[in-house]
Amino acid sequence: MTAPSDTAPERLPDLVSDVASEPEPAPIPVEVTVNGDPRALSVEARRSLADVLNRALGLPGTQVGCELGACGTCTVLVNGEPARACLMLAVQADGTEVETVESLARDGRLNALQKAFSEKYALQCGFCTPGFLMLATALLRKEPDASRERIRESVSANLCRCGGYSQIIDAIESVATAGADATAGDAIPGDAVPRDATPGAEPTTAAEPTPGTDARS
Amino acid sequence: MKPARFAYFQPDSVDEAVACLRENGGEARVLAGGQSLLVLMNRRQIRPTALVDLKRVRGLDYLVRDGEGLRIGALTRHIDIENADDPQIRTAFGVLPESARLIGHLPIRTRGTFGGSIAYADPRAEWCLLAVLLDAEVVVVSEDGSRTVPAKDFFTGAHQSAARWDEIVAEVRFPHPAPNAALVEFGIQQGDLPVVAASAAVDLDARGRIASARIALGGVADRPVRANGAEKAAVGSVPDGRLLDHLAQLASKELDPPADPRTDGHDRKELATVLVARALRASIARGATAGTGATPRTGATPGTSATAGTGRQADHQKAEDR
């Protein structure tokens, strides 16, 4: 995902006209590492992290739903922990490391968790999917063998209104029990049969994460 | 929606923060984790002219044993209390990590703070309830210095406290260990604030009679309340099932919960009766096992707030089934 230049302060159009007449406070400098890239920004203090990811950093994957912290579709990882990007001002993210759904796929290939969501029909409209993916990423990084009950409890943080909880839990559980490293882009069960694979070899075995590809775990 | 515009300050110390607060007058707000404040601002229910962000203030996130008590820094996050691994805290204040699990969901607990919850003074909030149950003291700081307010005087109404506009909640002190304390609650959905929460800390004497009992309720008034009558009636009694039910009814009888758009007062009185009985049983069960050297690190003991969690899970499922 390419983003706008890091050097120019990013200015956003006014979102709410009823305050357009009020004097605009000076933008606040923010240094934040997003998906591994250090970014220097200048943002108005009232911008949420979600809006700045979407609009200033060119990362549209983080969805904005209720903006009240209830639905969880804006869930991102801040310093490795899940957080609501709508209930965090971008200025509060200064000095942190933020990971969004864009960090999951590598070179256009879905990671194990994303693949599992696809295979298990864990999405219909897809609006909630980025939030669930990040929530599950945090869970599986901490508890790679999370039980179904733990997964159930964890996904209760986010709303899916297509009603796909069972499938979402199935998808996360399949990655958890597969023992695959959900955070490594290369560990994709059933994906990309290795070039030197013996004909007839079982392709659904979870690939070993390539050493050094996952700097975070 | 998006918050209205505000001036933004990020002081480096408590001293700078309180100076900044006073400079900006009564329309400034303190930003800690923002998990309640930003909701109100996004809804434009409040439009502070200035935010004093405490994110650069160091040294306010701690859980420290102080003699037999415990001091919690205001910027300690819910998740830090949930994960507190000091065995002494787990033994003497196990109700804190257990109750932390009931607050919001994980992505809220990674941001929300203990002091923020106390300052917000929601009448249903777990931390406010436990502060009242355990006779905690709230330390507030302003440019004039610091003062200590007993929790029972700190909460003065729904989202109202004794903290003045130019004061910041810096610390909460729990003066005495409460190994038997338990908190149970009923909520419509997991992660929501409870409709009613009850907590109890019962100590038995050598003969197995109640030596002292503390009972506190949330969600039944404009602030957390103690059930003084039931507490007094408990002393000297044998804690059998009949007595505990009687005490729960006494506690409930003292209440006059205001109606709200979702439930009328009567509902919450009924809930209070059930929950106080559960909290008393949980506390007594905990007292009975405390002497056996049970390992303090094993999460929630059956019958304590874990029960509440499970109960709420069941309620949550019911809600989904509808």
XYZ file of C-alpha atoms in Angstrom:
539
model
C 0.000 0.000 0.000
C 1.611 3.232 -1.065
C 0.882 6.257 1.008
C 1.221 9.954 0.349
C 4.554 11.598 0.897
C 5.796 11.532 4.466
C 7.230 14.994 4.369
C 4.277 17.229 3.578
C 1.926 17.804 6.515
C -1.350 16.165 5.661
C -4.372 18.407 5.715
C -7.839 16.975 5.767
C -10.954 18.660 4.457
C -13.354 19.872 7.081
C -15.664 17.101 8.100
C -18.223 19.111 9.965
C -19.451 22.396 8.607
C -20.921 23.765 11.823
C -17.516 24.430 13.228
C -15.904 25.663 10.052
C -16.277 29.237 11.230
C -14.396 28.607 14.462
C -10.683 29.281 14.399
C -8.794 26.135 13.560
C -6.217 25.183 16.194
C -2.663 24.602 15.013
C -2.003 21.060 13.802
C -0.072 18.806 16.171
C 3.000 16.883 14.997
C 2.657 13.126 15.363
C 5.292 10.457 14.813
C 3.847 7.015 14.504
C 5.024 3.742 13.025
C 2.291 2.316 10.850
C 2.665 -1.247 9.615
C 6.398 -0.986 10.136
C 6.843 2.360 8.365
C 7.762 5.373 10.495
C 5.464 8.236 9.534
C 5.658 11.904 10.481
C 2.357 13.725 10.312
C 0.762 16.926 11.341
C -2.851 16.476 12.357
C -5.639 18.409 13.901
C -6.041 17.179 17.472
C -9.667 16.161 17.081
C -8.952 13.662 14.286
C -9.367 10.062 15.335
C -6.650 7.560 14.590
C -9.112 5.791 12.294
C -9.711 8.904 10.209
C -6.020 9.658 9.940
C -5.254 6.093 8.851
C -8.001 6.251 6.253
C -7.610 9.738 4.941
C -4.107 10.977 5.609
C -2.167 7.744 5.390
C -4.025 6.167 2.494
C -4.923 3.056 4.458
C -8.631 2.520 3.850
C -8.807 -0.956 5.395
C -9.704 0.248 8.870
C -13.461 0.684 8.783
C -15.316 3.295 10.775
C -18.678 2.141 12.068
C -20.330 3.547 15.145
C -17.548 5.917 16.241
C -18.636 5.175 19.787
C -16.421 2.208 20.588
C -19.300 -0.244 20.374
C -18.925 -2.052 17.051
C -15.187 -2.674 16.949
C -14.810 -2.604 13.174
C -12.086 0.030 13.551
C -9.988 -2.257 15.765
C -6.257 -1.878 15.105
C -3.241 -2.935 17.117
C -1.437 -0.252 19.095
C 1.883 -1.485 20.436
C 0.600 -4.964 19.739
C -2.624 -4.558 21.694
C -6.074 -4.249 20.150
C -7.606 -0.787 20.438
C -10.570 1.071 18.966
C -9.171 3.500 16.408
C -12.335 5.615 16.687
C -11.808 6.101 20.430
C -8.220 7.143 20.052
C -7.145 10.516 18.815
C -4.355 10.340 16.281
C -2.315 12.566 18.592
C -2.586 9.868 21.257
C -0.874 7.472 18.861
C 2.260 9.634 18.876
C 5.236 7.400 19.598
C 3.335 4.147 19.172
C 3.424 1.327 16.662
C 0.133 0.839 14.878
C -0.794 -2.203 12.816
C -3.784 -2.232 10.511
C -5.436 -4.906 8.412
C -3.184 -3.846 5.533
C -0.253 -5.417 7.388
C -1.667 -8.935 7.173
C -1.330 -9.875 3.514
C 2.189 -10.039 2.108
C 2.860 -9.398 -1.557
C -0.806 -9.653 -2.302
C -1.151 -13.038 -0.659
C -3.579 -13.487 2.187
C -2.149 -14.767 5.447
C -3.400 -17.878 7.193
C -6.058 -16.046 9.155
C -7.403 -14.152 6.164
C -7.403 -17.341 4.137
C -9.326 -19.073 6.888
C -11.929 -16.295 6.923
C -12.346 -16.798 3.196
C -12.503 -20.581 3.364
C -14.864 -20.726 6.331
C -17.298 -18.134 4.951
C -16.520 -15.855 7.882
C -17.726 -12.776 6.027
C -20.734 -11.712 4.054
C -20.742 -7.962 3.609
C -17.204 -7.738 4.952
C -17.616 -4.471 6.805
C -16.685 -5.960 10.167
C -13.904 -8.167 8.791
C -10.878 -5.880 9.317
C -11.787 -5.458 12.969
C -12.265 -9.158 13.529
C -9.004 -9.938 11.747
C -7.051 -7.568 13.954
C -8.806 -8.761 17.088
C -7.974 -12.358 16.195
C -4.419 -11.461 15.226
C -3.856 -10.044 18.708
C -5.453 -13.058 20.341
C -3.524 -15.663 18.368
C -0.230 -13.886 18.768
C -0.681 -14.059 22.524
C -2.445 -17.412 22.662
C -1.631 -19.380 19.496
C -3.619 -22.327 20.804
C -6.614 -20.340 22.060
C -9.589 -22.541 22.843
C -12.930 -22.134 21.121
C -14.294 -20.693 24.348
C -11.501 -18.095 24.479
C -12.126 -17.225 20.847
C -15.859 -16.837 21.555
C -15.129 -14.533 24.443
C -12.644 -12.537 22.400
C -14.894 -11.942 19.385
C -17.697 -10.738 21.628
C -15.803 -7.429 21.528
C -16.880 -6.783 17.943
C -20.199 -6.710 16.139
C -21.054 -8.658 13.001
C -24.563 -7.915 11.854
C -24.613 -10.433 9.023
C -24.679 -12.894 11.890
C -21.535 -14.748 10.986
C -20.153 -15.321 14.457
C -20.089 -19.109 14.162
C -18.103 -18.940 10.960
C -15.809 -16.259 12.353
C -15.116 -18.445 15.364
C -14.610 -21.459 13.070
C -12.105 -19.525 10.995
C -10.089 -18.316 13.954
C -10.226 -21.727 15.579
C -8.980 -23.425 12.423
C -5.886 -21.245 12.472
C -5.429 -21.679 16.208
C -5.653 -25.454 16.124
C -3.607 -25.636 12.936
C -0.782 -24.168 14.960
C 0.061 -21.885 12.066
C 1.553 -18.531 12.833
C -1.323 -16.294 11.898
C 0.901 -13.270 11.900
C 3.372 -14.571 9.332
C 2.400 -13.748 5.781
C 3.968 -16.918 4.446
C 2.205 -19.365 6.725
C -0.810 -20.023 4.606
C -2.362 -23.439 4.926
C -3.032 -24.905 1.506
C -1.537 -21.955 -0.281
C 1.383 -21.865 -2.683
C 2.606 -25.407 -2.927
C 6.381 -25.116 -2.551
C 8.153 -25.138 -5.891
C 10.119 -28.234 -5.011
C 7.064 -30.064 -3.680
C 6.956 -33.735 -4.470
C 3.996 -34.540 -6.681
C 1.172 -35.880 -4.564
C 2.496 -34.305 -1.387
C -0.232 -33.113 0.955
C -0.569 -29.422 0.151
C -2.781 -28.519 3.089
C -0.039 -28.787 5.674
C 0.665 -25.458 7.265
C 3.880 -24.121 5.855
C 6.621 -23.397 8.348
C 6.998 -19.676 8.785
C 10.160 -18.630 7.020
C 12.648 -17.608 9.695
C 13.041 -13.885 9.903
C 9.823 -13.016 8.119
C 7.958 -12.241 11.286
C 9.813 -9.671 13.234
C 7.004 -9.077 15.703
C 6.263 -12.389 17.345
C -19.680 12.007 14.489
C -16.445 13.832 15.062
C -15.580 15.867 18.137
C -15.930 19.627 17.986
C -12.703 21.552 17.913
C -10.653 21.976 21.034
C -7.260 23.265 22.055
C -4.901 20.379 22.776
C -2.215 20.210 25.431
C 0.195 17.435 26.275
C 1.932 18.341 29.513
C 4.949 16.326 30.686
C 4.140 16.206 34.379
C 1.276 16.355 36.848
C 2.408 19.847 37.864
C 2.224 21.063 34.276
C -1.083 19.311 33.784
C -2.820 20.958 36.728
C -1.396 24.342 35.744
C -2.703 23.816 32.233
C -6.095 22.809 33.561
C -6.438 25.936 35.658
C -5.211 28.148 32.831
C -7.939 26.842 30.557
C -10.785 27.368 32.955
C -13.706 25.122 33.659
C -14.355 24.014 30.082
C -11.167 21.959 29.786
C -11.183 18.213 30.272
C -8.499 15.725 31.236
C -7.806 12.997 28.695
C -6.441 9.712 29.987
C -7.462 6.616 28.003
C -10.414 8.422 26.466
C -12.698 5.402 26.372
C -15.579 7.341 27.918
C -14.551 10.932 27.209
C -14.102 10.431 23.464
C -17.470 8.702 23.212
C -19.127 11.770 24.715
C -17.101 14.053 22.457
C -17.830 12.013 19.332
C -21.514 12.266 20.187
C -21.034 15.963 20.896
C -22.696 15.490 24.212
C -19.799 17.524 25.520
C -17.642 20.077 23.749
C -14.625 20.818 25.898
C -12.738 23.912 24.770
C -9.448 22.247 25.701
C -8.118 18.750 26.305
C -5.257 18.148 28.698
C -3.810 14.842 27.511
C -1.926 12.942 30.219
C -0.178 10.590 27.814
C 3.263 12.120 28.429
C 2.887 12.184 32.193
C 5.106 9.449 33.595
C 4.895 7.732 36.932
C 1.124 7.556 37.303
C 0.703 3.945 36.238
C 1.455 1.616 39.098
C 0.038 -0.930 41.481
C 2.054 -0.675 44.671
C 1.634 -2.554 47.913
C 1.761 0.004 50.699
C 1.986 -1.709 54.069
C -1.082 -3.888 54.029
C -2.862 -1.637 51.573
C -2.623 -1.017 47.860
C -2.096 2.165 45.888
C -3.162 2.380 42.264
C -1.885 5.151 40.018
C -4.584 6.919 38.036
C -3.107 6.052 34.639
C -2.979 2.323 35.379
C -4.952 0.674 32.615
C -7.721 -1.851 33.236
C -5.647 -4.461 31.427
C -2.697 -3.848 33.761
C -4.911 -4.606 36.748
C -6.403 -7.633 35.001
C -2.885 -8.964 34.380
C -1.357 -7.942 37.716
C 0.854 -10.887 38.598
C 2.100 -9.869 42.036
C 0.924 -12.847 44.146
C 0.333 -10.538 47.103
C -2.054 -8.435 45.068
C -3.704 -11.589 43.757
C -4.230 -12.789 47.321
C -5.129 -9.615 49.146
C -6.946 -7.822 46.323
C -7.967 -10.619 43.987
C -11.289 -8.912 43.415
C -9.513 -6.184 41.425
C -8.017 -8.321 38.622
C -11.198 -10.378 38.497
C -13.425 -7.344 38.181
C -11.149 -5.825 35.545
C -12.229 -8.616 33.225
C -15.805 -7.385 33.442
C -14.943 -3.910 32.163
C -15.786 -3.370 28.504
C -13.949 -5.628 26.096
C -10.222 -6.154 25.682
C -9.764 -3.283 23.166
C -11.357 -0.956 25.731
C -9.297 -2.310 28.616
C -6.032 -1.743 26.751
C -6.770 1.996 26.700
C -9.119 2.802 29.573
C -7.603 3.728 32.930
C -8.455 3.148 36.559
C -8.273 6.840 37.428
C -10.335 7.754 34.396
C -13.095 5.458 35.550
C -13.003 6.885 39.076
C -13.049 10.453 37.741
C -15.925 9.670 35.382
C -17.885 8.444 38.430
C -20.382 6.267 36.656
C -22.800 4.872 39.254
C -22.524 1.413 37.683
C -18.768 1.254 37.208
C -16.861 -1.600 38.861
C -13.963 0.526 40.106
C -16.245 3.095 41.700
C -18.189 0.308 43.384
C -15.083 -1.381 44.756
C -13.668 1.940 45.938
C -16.803 2.430 48.015
C -16.917 -1.189 49.210
C -13.302 -1.221 50.331
C -13.260 2.272 51.901
C -10.716 3.524 49.411
C -9.368 7.044 49.381
C -9.070 9.135 46.255
C -6.060 11.431 45.969
C -6.742 14.505 43.861
C -4.151 17.061 42.849
C -4.421 20.686 41.826
C -2.046 23.630 41.671
C -2.841 24.150 45.355
C -1.484 20.732 46.274
C -3.088 17.378 46.895
C -5.934 16.260 49.100
C -7.419 12.908 49.959
C -11.149 12.258 49.728
C -12.797 9.094 51.103
C -14.563 7.224 48.304
C -17.890 7.486 50.131
C -17.638 11.278 49.857
C -15.962 11.345 46.457
C -18.934 10.197 44.391
C -21.559 12.896 44.670
C -23.917 11.970 41.845
C -24.112 10.364 38.442
C -20.845 11.360 36.749
C -20.244 13.863 39.502
C -17.511 13.806 42.045
C -15.882 15.868 44.733
C -12.984 16.573 42.365
C -13.077 20.237 41.402
C -12.700 21.335 37.793
C -9.060 22.180 38.336
C -8.185 18.894 40.038
C -6.860 15.643 38.593
C -7.408 12.225 40.144
C -3.856 11.027 40.758
C -4.183 7.902 42.867
C -6.592 5.633 44.673
C -5.573 4.014 47.949
C -7.093 0.834 49.251
C -6.139 0.901 52.927
C -6.859 -2.701 53.950
C -6.484 -6.066 52.261
C -9.750 -7.632 51.136
C -8.956 -11.250 50.327
C -12.626 -12.242 50.613
C -14.109 -9.462 48.517
C -16.250 -10.521 45.574
C -18.136 -8.652 42.875
C -21.010 -9.964 40.775
C -23.095 -8.138 38.230
C -25.876 -8.381 35.715
C -25.590 -6.716 32.344
C -27.682 -6.884 29.198
C -24.636 -7.590 27.094
C -21.133 -8.697 27.833
C -18.899 -5.660 27.888
C -21.663 -3.210 28.670
C -21.770 -1.426 31.944
C -23.874 -3.584 34.259
C -27.467 -2.739 35.059
C -26.790 -3.636 38.673
C -23.576 -4.761 40.353
C -23.158 -6.021 43.901
C -20.024 -6.540 45.916
C -19.390 -7.926 49.361
C -16.491 -8.501 51.707
C -17.362 -10.741 54.637
C -14.963 -11.786 57.380
C -15.776 -14.674 59.680
C -14.555 -15.088 63.255
C -12.969 -18.236 64.674
C -16.398 -19.745 65.397
C -17.548 -19.223 61.830
C -19.817 -16.294 62.632
C -19.757 -13.071 60.657
C -17.247 -10.719 62.268
C -17.762 -7.930 59.769
C -19.550 -7.486 56.494
C -19.307 -4.834 53.847
C -21.884 -4.705 51.097
C -21.982 -2.191 48.251
C -24.184 -1.823 45.203
C -23.839 -0.092 41.858
C -26.558 0.856 39.412
C -29.212 1.375 42.074
C -28.693 5.056 42.828
C -26.872 8.052 41.387
C -23.663 6.728 42.965
C -22.370 3.470 44.449
C -23.987 2.872 47.840
C -23.260 0.790 50.913
C -26.023 -1.298 52.463
C -25.438 -0.120 56.013
C -28.474 -1.793 57.562
C -27.648 -5.201 56.155
C -23.996 -4.797 57.129
C -24.962 -4.160 60.757
C -27.521 -6.963 60.834
C -24.931 -9.425 59.560
C -22.505 -9.115 62.455
C -22.522 -12.063 64.853
C -24.768 -14.256 62.707
C -24.093 -17.686 61.319
C -23.831 -17.252 57.551
C -26.270 -19.906 56.419
C -28.319 -19.629 53.257
C -31.367 -18.261 55.045
C -29.392 -15.485 56.687
C -27.720 -14.481 53.432
C -31.049 -14.283 51.634
C -32.411 -12.246 54.526
C -29.453 -9.865 54.365
C -29.880 -9.516 50.617
C -33.508 -8.558 51.123
C -32.534 -6.074 53.810
C -29.968 -4.534 51.494
C -32.500 -4.283 48.699
C -35.159 -2.812 50.975
C -32.898 0.152 51.710
C -32.806 1.049 48.015
C -34.947 3.335 45.945
C -33.499 2.979 42.445
C -34.563 5.670 39.995
C -36.246 4.539 36.790
C -34.250 4.858 33.598
C -35.266 4.474 29.965
C -34.461 0.777 30.008
C -35.545 -0.480 33.384
C -37.755 0.791 36.135
C -36.599 0.914 39.705
C -38.426 -2.251 40.647
C -36.403 -4.371 38.214
C -33.198 -3.205 39.715
C -34.397 -3.776 43.254
C -35.087 -7.391 42.331
C -31.693 -7.672 40.693
C -30.083 -6.188 43.772
C -31.638 -8.853 46.002
C -30.339 -11.677 43.836
C -26.916 -10.165 43.280
C -26.273 -9.259 46.919
C -27.066 -12.842 47.904
C -24.640 -14.096 45.262
C -21.951 -11.641 46.285
C -22.288 -12.650 49.946
C -22.054 -16.344 49.056
C -19.040 -15.715 46.836
C -17.295 -13.743 49.544
C -17.948 -16.380 52.202
C -16.835 -19.177 49.853
C -13.647 -17.268 49.273
C -13.101 -16.835 53.003
C -13.549 -20.568 53.491
C -10.839 -21.382 50.960
C -8.468 -18.589 51.899
C -6.847 -20.540 54.704
C -6.089 -23.582 52.573
C -3.193 -21.959 50.774
C -4.971 -21.938 47.463
C -2.680 -20.726 44.726
C -3.353 -17.071 44.206
C -2.497 -17.020 40.507
C -5.292 -19.218 39.262
C -7.552 -16.593 37.781
C -11.024 -16.416 39.177
C -12.223 -18.672 41.917
C -15.516 -20.388 41.141
C -18.371 -18.510 42.686
C -16.791 -15.083 42.481
C -16.901 -12.607 39.673
C -16.139 -15.403 37.234
C -19.667 -16.527 37.936
C -20.863 -13.136 36.925
C -18.869 -13.369 33.734
C -20.420 -16.687 32.874
C -23.839 -15.414 33.795
C -23.422 -12.481 31.525
C -22.195 -14.705 28.763
C -25.414 -16.663 29.070
C -27.414 -13.463 29.032
C -25.461 -12.336 26.016
C -26.347 -15.529 24.196
C -29.972 -15.017 25.015
C -29.785 -11.552 23.563
C -28.267 -12.955 20.398
C -30.921 -15.599 20.107
C -33.642 -13.039 19.945
